[in-house]
GROMACS .gro file of C-alpha atoms in nm:
model
  136
    1MET     CA    1   7.859  16.683  10.682
    2ILE     CA    2   8.144  16.557  10.468
    3GLY     CA    3   8.330  16.769  10.216
    4LEU     CA    4   8.368  16.612   9.873
    5ILE     CA    5   8.644  16.700   9.628
    6LEU     CA    6   8.579  16.550   9.285
    7CYS     CA    7   8.872  16.545   9.043
    8THR     CA    8   8.859  16.395   8.695
    9HIS     CA    9   9.012  16.410   8.351
   10SER     CA   10   8.876  16.673   8.113
   11ASP     CA   11   8.535  16.819   8.198
   12LEU     CA   12   8.385  16.506   8.357
   13ALA     CA   13   8.385  16.659   8.708
   14LYS     CA   14   8.208  16.969   8.579
   15GLY     CA   15   7.960  16.748   8.394
   16PHE     CA   16   7.887  16.550   8.712
   17ALA     CA   17   7.839  16.877   8.903
   18ASN     CA   18   7.597  17.005   8.638
   19ALA     CA   19   7.402  16.677   8.632
   20ILE     CA   20   7.381  16.669   9.012
   21GLU     CA   21   7.253  17.025   9.022
   22MET     CA   22   6.990  16.932   8.763
   23ILE     CA   23   6.880  16.625   8.963
   24ALA     CA   24   6.919  16.739   9.324
   25GLY     CA   25   6.998  17.111   9.327
   26LYS     CA   26   7.314  17.288   9.443
   27HIS     CA   27   7.522  17.136   9.721
   28LYS     CA   28   7.768  17.311   9.947
   29ASN     CA   29   8.100  17.159  10.050
   30PHE     CA   30   8.134  17.001   9.706
   31ASP     CA   31   8.417  17.095   9.472
   32ALA     CA   32   8.464  16.980   9.113
   33VAL     CA   33   8.817  17.000   8.972
   34CYS     CA   34   8.893  16.929   8.606
   35PHE     CA   35   9.236  16.816   8.485
   36HIS     CA   36   9.291  16.902   8.119
   37ASN     CA   37   9.555  16.796   7.870
   38GLY     CA   38   9.852  17.027   7.918
   39ASP     CA   39   9.762  17.131   8.276
   40SER     CA   40  10.038  17.128   8.534
   41ILE     CA   41  10.036  16.826   8.761
   42GLU     CA   42  10.197  17.034   9.036
   43GLU     CA   43   9.917  17.293   9.011
   44LEU     CA   44   9.657  17.015   9.031
   45GLN     CA   45   9.824  16.876   9.344
   46GLU     CA   46   9.832  17.223   9.499
   47THR     CA   47   9.466  17.287   9.413
   48LEU     CA   48   9.360  16.958   9.571
   49LYS     CA   49   9.575  17.023   9.878
   50LYS     CA   50   9.426  17.373   9.927
   51LEU     CA   51   9.072  17.239   9.895
   52GLY     CA   52   9.152  16.976  10.158
   53GLU     CA   53   9.300  17.240  10.386
   54LYS     CA   54   8.982  17.446  10.346
   55TYR     CA   55   8.781  17.159  10.494
   56SER     CA   56   9.040  17.077  10.759
   57SER     CA   57   9.046  17.437  10.879
   58GLN     CA   58   8.668  17.417  10.931
   59ASN     CA   59   8.695  17.076  11.103
   60ILE     CA   60   8.492  16.917  10.823
   61PRO     CA   61   8.594  16.561  10.731
   62TYR     CA   62   8.638  16.522  10.357
   63CYS     CA   63   8.737  16.282  10.086
   64TYR     CA   64   8.868  16.294   9.733
   65LEU     CA   65   8.671  16.134   9.450
   66VAL     CA   66   8.864  16.050   9.133
   67ASP     CA   67   8.779  15.886   8.804
   68MET     CA   68   9.054  15.625   8.771
   69LEU     CA   69   9.283  15.439   9.009
   70GLY     CA   70   9.647  15.515   8.933
   71ALA     CA   71   9.583  15.804   8.694
   72THR     CA   72   9.688  16.168   8.740
   73PRO     CA   73   9.385  16.284   8.945
   74PHE     CA   74   9.431  15.983   9.175
   75ASN     CA   75   9.806  16.035   9.210
   76SER     CA   76   9.754  16.406   9.276
   77ALA     CA   77   9.495  16.330   9.544
   78VAL     CA   78   9.741  16.087   9.708
   79ILE     CA   79  10.006  16.359   9.723
   80ALA     CA   80   9.755  16.621   9.840
   81SER     CA   81   9.630  16.395  10.120
   82ARG     CA   82   9.966  16.284  10.259
   83GLU     CA   83   9.944  16.510  10.563
   84SER     CA   84   9.571  16.471  10.624
   85ASP     CA   85   9.535  16.101  10.543
   86ALA     CA   86   9.207  16.180  10.366
   87ASN     CA   87   9.014  15.900  10.203
   88ILE     CA   88   9.020  15.866   9.825
   89ILE     CA   89   8.746  15.692   9.627
   90SER     CA   90   8.841  15.590   9.275
   91GLY     CA   91   8.618  15.490   8.986
   92VAL     CA   92   8.346  15.744   9.057
   93ASN     CA   93   8.024  15.752   8.863
   94LEU     CA   94   7.721  15.978   8.881
   95SER     CA   95   7.526  15.741   9.106
   96LEU     CA   96   7.809  15.729   9.359
   97VAL     CA   97   7.861  16.105   9.373
   98LEU     CA   98   7.486  16.164   9.405
   99GLU     CA   99   7.458  15.901   9.680
  100LEU     CA  100   7.747  16.059   9.872
  101LEU     CA  101   7.599  16.406   9.843
  102THR     CA  102   7.253  16.301   9.956
  103SER     CA  103   7.373  16.067  10.235
  104ARG     CA  104   7.661  16.258  10.389
  105ASP     CA  105   7.444  16.433  10.647
  106MET     CA  106   7.387  16.090  10.802
  107PHE     CA  107   7.758  16.055  10.884
  108ASP     CA  108   7.776  16.039  11.264
  109GLY     CA  109   8.139  16.151  11.288
  110ASN     CA  110   8.273  15.814  11.403
  111ASP     CA  111   8.422  15.605  11.122
  112LEU     CA  112   8.444  15.789  10.790
  113ASN     CA  113   8.622  15.501  10.620
  114LYS     CA  114   8.339  15.257  10.702
  115PHE     CA  115   8.075  15.512  10.605
  116LEU     CA  116   8.236  15.563  10.263
  117LYS     CA  117   8.287  15.191  10.206
  118ASP     CA  118   7.919  15.126  10.281
  119ILE     CA  119   7.811  15.387  10.027
  120VAL     CA  120   8.044  15.242   9.764
  121LEU     CA  121   7.899  14.894   9.827
  122ASN     CA  122   7.544  15.026   9.801
  123THR     CA  123   7.624  15.206   9.478
  124LYS     CA  124   7.782  14.897   9.323
  125GLU     CA  125   7.442  14.728   9.348
  126SER     CA  126   7.300  14.989   9.109
  127MET     CA  127   7.548  14.883   8.842
  128GLN     CA  128   7.382  14.610   8.640
  129VAL     CA  129   7.411  14.437   8.306
  130ILE     CA  130   7.064  14.435   8.160
  131LYS     CA  131   6.958  14.214   7.873
  132LEU     CA  132   6.615  14.339   7.787
  133SER     CA  133   6.475  13.997   7.693
  134GLU     CA  134   6.574  13.861   8.036
  135TYR     CA  135   6.467  14.172   8.224
  136LEU     CA  136   6.103  14.180   8.112
   0.00000   0.00000   0.00000
């Protein structure tokens, strides 16, 4: 089992959590954190750090999922993970989060970085440009 901490701008994380619950039911060890205009960056960093510590204290490997590389949720996850060296996946989409949630029980405990990279690669294949006249 891998803990997942999703952090995005506005209510995107909450929207992903709602969509995932609709598609696949509730999932434990999954946290959705929303960063809103006017929120304190320091409070966001502290929230992410505490969520990471929650998993660490239970000996559960975890990773941060953020919407954009280099943006506030990403930068806050970097600061929150300094001591734990947790993985961070940027550019999340619904397919990726759903794939992580439904595949994380297959993690054998050996190489989390490779496991996460494989899931990201698999999810990239689901991203397609479809021109209907060429698709049919």
